[in-house]
């Protein structure tokens, strides 16, 4: 709605994705690990969300290279709390793995996930090559990521678009329901607005 700062839910979901990706890498789960952002049908909104996400990663990268940057980043992404939540729900990782996961988290932030808009103005010509470009992806879009587009390694879904009434689109958006290994599925999370939460 024209706001200049990203929704808190967007930042919270990105923080979760970073920690979950670090855990997935530590457990040697099969990559890629993907964050799907489906905010609206408008390409202008896709640009706005991409800019918000890119700016957030710029902020995290700056923290890494500042004095005591690692501890600031861990605090900023709420690392300890997220690890506790994940451990309480699915029983891993144990405390001995925390430092290794912290190292993985720093590597993920240093490399920065590949952030891509996929819409009518930004088509993917060679899909296999696209997924091979990075182990960690953030994709933003609408219709172009609904019909016939498989999101590999889907871990986090951020969905705030009106559910609509077209059965094909509804079923495609519900891809967050499965097709992953148990470990991968256990790390998967949804961020849905009230309309989508009630609908699904």
Short mmCIF file of C-alpha atoms in Angstrom, two decimals:
data_model
loop_
_atom_site.label_atom_id
_atom_site.label_comp_id
_atom_site.label_asym_id
_atom_site.label_seq_id
_atom_site.Cartn_x
_atom_site.Cartn_y
_atom_site.Cartn_z
CA UNK A 1 0.00 0.00 0.00
CA UNK A 2 2.80 2.41 -0.83
CA UNK A 3 4.71 1.95 2.42
CA UNK A 4 8.42 2.63 2.18
CA UNK A 5 9.64 0.02 4.67
CA UNK A 6 9.20 -3.75 4.29
CA UNK A 7 6.59 -5.56 6.38
CA UNK A 8 8.02 -7.11 9.55
CA UNK A 9 6.66 -10.44 8.37
CA UNK A 10 8.90 -10.26 5.27
CA UNK A 11 12.01 -9.72 7.39
CA UNK A 12 10.98 -12.44 9.85
CA UNK A 13 10.47 -14.91 7.01
CA UNK A 14 13.86 -14.05 5.48
CA UNK A 15 15.56 -14.53 8.85
CA UNK A 16 13.92 -17.92 9.21
CA UNK A 17 14.98 -18.87 5.67
CA UNK A 18 18.60 -17.96 6.40
CA UNK A 19 18.74 -20.08 9.55
CA UNK A 20 16.85 -22.98 7.94
CA UNK A 21 19.21 -22.90 4.94
CA UNK A 22 22.20 -22.98 7.28
CA UNK A 23 20.74 -26.03 9.04
CA UNK A 24 19.99 -27.69 5.69
CA UNK A 25 23.57 -27.14 4.55
CA UNK A 26 24.90 -28.46 7.85
CA UNK A 27 22.78 -31.61 7.45
CA UNK A 28 23.87 -32.00 3.80
CA UNK A 29 20.30 -31.86 2.54
CA UNK A 30 19.95 -31.72 -1.22
CA UNK A 31 20.10 -28.18 -2.63
CA UNK A 32 18.78 -25.85 -3.90
CA UNK A 33 16.95 -24.23 -0.99
CA UNK A 34 14.36 -21.73 -2.18
CA UNK A 35 12.33 -18.87 -0.76
CA UNK A 36 9.21 -18.09 -2.81
CA UNK A 37 7.77 -14.57 -2.50
CA UNK A 38 4.33 -14.25 -4.10
CA UNK A 39 3.10 -10.79 -3.06
CA UNK A 40 0.92 -9.52 -5.88
CA UNK A 41 0.22 -9.73 -9.61
CA UNK A 42 1.77 -6.29 -10.25
CA UNK A 43 5.29 -6.26 -11.71
CA UNK A 44 5.82 -2.96 -9.89
CA UNK A 45 5.22 -4.80 -6.61
CA UNK A 46 7.73 -7.46 -7.63
CA UNK A 47 10.36 -4.73 -8.05
CA UNK A 48 9.47 -3.22 -4.69
CA UNK A 49 9.83 -6.54 -2.89
CA UNK A 50 13.07 -7.34 -4.71
CA UNK A 51 14.53 -3.99 -3.64
CA UNK A 52 13.46 -4.54 -0.03
CA UNK A 53 15.05 -8.00 0.03
CA UNK A 54 18.27 -6.85 -1.66
CA UNK A 55 18.58 -3.90 0.74
CA UNK A 56 18.13 -6.23 3.70
CA UNK A 57 20.98 -8.43 2.51
CA UNK A 58 23.13 -5.32 1.99
CA UNK A 59 22.47 -4.42 5.64
CA UNK A 60 23.38 -7.93 6.81
CA UNK A 61 26.58 -7.90 4.73
CA UNK A 62 27.61 -4.55 6.22
CA UNK A 63 27.16 -5.98 9.72
CA UNK A 64 29.43 -8.90 8.84
CA UNK A 65 32.28 -6.58 7.96
CA UNK A 66 31.86 -4.23 10.91
CA UNK A 67 33.61 -4.75 14.24
CA UNK A 68 32.13 -7.79 16.02
CA UNK A 69 29.98 -8.22 12.94
CA UNK A 70 29.27 -11.90 13.42
CA UNK A 71 27.63 -11.44 16.83
CA UNK A 72 25.60 -8.49 15.52
CA UNK A 73 24.31 -10.53 12.59
CA UNK A 74 23.39 -13.48 14.80
CA UNK A 75 21.47 -11.18 17.11
CA UNK A 76 19.85 -9.32 14.23
CA UNK A 77 18.46 -12.46 12.60
CA UNK A 78 17.35 -13.75 16.02
CA UNK A 79 19.52 -16.83 15.57
CA UNK A 80 19.24 -18.28 19.10
CA UNK A 81 15.47 -17.96 19.26
CA UNK A 82 14.97 -19.51 15.80
CA UNK A 83 17.31 -22.41 16.59
CA UNK A 84 15.37 -23.05 19.80
CA UNK A 85 12.06 -23.00 17.92
CA UNK A 86 13.30 -25.43 15.29
CA UNK A 87 14.89 -27.73 17.87
CA UNK A 88 11.70 -27.79 19.96
CA UNK A 89 9.59 -28.75 16.94
CA UNK A 90 11.73 -31.28 15.13
CA UNK A 91 14.47 -32.36 17.50
CA UNK A 92 17.54 -31.11 15.67
CA UNK A 93 20.13 -29.68 15.72
CA UNK A 94 21.64 -30.48 19.12
CA UNK A 95 23.71 -27.85 20.93
CA UNK A 96 27.02 -29.27 19.69
CA UNK A 97 26.10 -28.30 16.12
CA UNK A 98 25.19 -24.66 16.85
CA UNK A 99 28.64 -23.22 16.12
CA UNK A 100 28.81 -25.12 12.81
CA UNK A 101 25.38 -23.79 11.86
CA UNK A 102 26.49 -20.28 12.77
CA UNK A 103 29.42 -20.69 10.36
CA UNK A 104 27.05 -21.89 7.63
CA UNK A 105 24.77 -18.90 8.27
CA UNK A 106 27.68 -16.49 7.85
CA UNK A 107 28.61 -18.20 4.56
CA UNK A 108 25.03 -17.90 3.28
CA UNK A 109 24.97 -14.16 4.06
CA UNK A 110 28.44 -13.62 2.56
CA UNK A 111 27.50 -15.25 -0.73
CA UNK A 112 23.99 -13.67 -0.75
CA UNK A 113 21.22 -15.90 -2.14
CA UNK A 114 20.40 -15.41 -5.81
CA UNK A 115 17.44 -12.99 -5.90
CA UNK A 116 15.35 -13.28 -9.07
CA UNK A 117 12.14 -11.73 -10.34
CA UNK A 118 10.25 -14.14 -12.59
CA UNK A 119 7.33 -12.49 -14.41
CA UNK A 120 6.20 -11.47 -17.89
CA UNK A 121 9.10 -9.01 -18.09
CA UNK A 122 11.69 -11.46 -16.73
CA UNK A 123 11.33 -14.92 -18.23
CA UNK A 124 13.65 -17.86 -17.55
CA UNK A 125 14.86 -19.24 -20.86
CA UNK A 126 16.77 -22.29 -19.58
CA UNK A 127 15.30 -23.60 -16.36
CA UNK A 128 17.94 -26.25 -15.53
CA UNK A 129 20.74 -23.71 -15.86
CA UNK A 130 18.80 -21.29 -13.67
CA UNK A 131 18.71 -23.66 -10.68
CA UNK A 132 22.36 -24.58 -11.13
CA UNK A 133 23.48 -20.97 -10.72
CA UNK A 134 23.14 -21.06 -6.93
CA UNK A 135 22.43 -23.40 -4.03
CA UNK A 136 20.17 -20.81 -2.39
CA UNK A 137 17.46 -18.89 -4.28
CA UNK A 138 14.92 -16.19 -3.55
CA UNK A 139 12.33 -15.87 -6.30
CA UNK A 140 9.62 -13.24 -6.61
CA UNK A 141 6.69 -13.36 -9.01
CA UNK A 142 3.06 -14.22 -9.72
CA UNK A 143 1.53 -15.92 -12.78
CA UNK A 144 4.90 -16.83 -14.28
CA UNK A 145 5.71 -18.98 -11.24
CA UNK A 146 2.30 -20.65 -11.21
CA UNK A 147 1.71 -22.33 -14.57
CA UNK A 148 4.16 -25.11 -15.37
CA UNK A 149 6.99 -23.71 -13.25
CA UNK A 150 8.47 -26.10 -10.67
CA UNK A 151 10.08 -24.39 -7.69
CA UNK A 152 12.97 -26.64 -6.71
CA UNK A 153 13.80 -27.08 -3.03
CA UNK A 154 10.93 -24.89 -1.82
CA UNK A 155 11.57 -24.13 1.86
CA UNK A 156 9.74 -20.88 2.67
CA UNK A 157 6.59 -19.53 1.02
CA UNK A 158 5.57 -15.89 1.54
CA UNK A 159 2.10 -15.47 0.05
CA UNK A 160 -0.07 -12.37 0.30
CA UNK A 161 -1.85 -12.41 -3.07
CA UNK A 162 -5.64 -12.79 -3.20
CA UNK A 163 -6.40 -16.55 -3.40
CA UNK A 164 -8.71 -16.07 -6.41
CA UNK A 165 -11.10 -18.69 -7.81
CA UNK A 166 -9.14 -20.44 -10.60
CA UNK A 167 -8.63 -24.06 -9.49
CA UNK A 168 -5.36 -24.50 -11.42
CA UNK A 169 -3.79 -21.45 -9.79
CA UNK A 170 -5.04 -22.41 -6.34
CA UNK A 171 -3.58 -25.91 -6.61
CA UNK A 172 -0.28 -24.62 -7.96
CA UNK A 173 0.05 -22.12 -5.10
CA UNK A 174 -0.53 -24.97 -2.65
CA UNK A 175 2.77 -26.56 -3.74
CA UNK A 176 4.05 -25.85 -0.23
CA UNK A 177 2.10 -28.94 0.90
CA UNK A 178 4.61 -31.58 -0.10
CA UNK A 179 6.94 -33.43 -2.48
CA UNK A 180 9.98 -32.96 -0.23
CA UNK A 181 11.97 -35.30 2.00
CA UNK A 182 10.92 -35.38 5.66
CA UNK A 183 13.98 -33.39 6.78
CA UNK A 184 13.34 -30.76 4.12
CA UNK A 185 9.62 -30.70 4.85
CA UNK A 186 10.32 -30.32 8.57
CA UNK A 187 12.24 -27.11 7.83
CA UNK A 188 9.53 -25.71 5.53
CA UNK A 189 7.42 -22.78 6.72
CA UNK A 190 4.59 -20.61 5.40
CA UNK A 191 3.93 -16.92 5.81
CA UNK A 192 0.31 -16.29 4.74
CA UNK A 193 -1.89 -13.24 5.15
CA UNK A 194 -5.24 -13.71 6.85
CA UNK A 195 -7.13 -14.25 3.58
CA UNK A 196 -4.83 -17.05 2.41
CA UNK A 197 -4.56 -18.56 5.88
CA UNK A 198 -8.32 -18.92 6.12
CA UNK A 199 -8.63 -20.05 2.50
CA UNK A 200 -6.04 -22.83 2.60
#
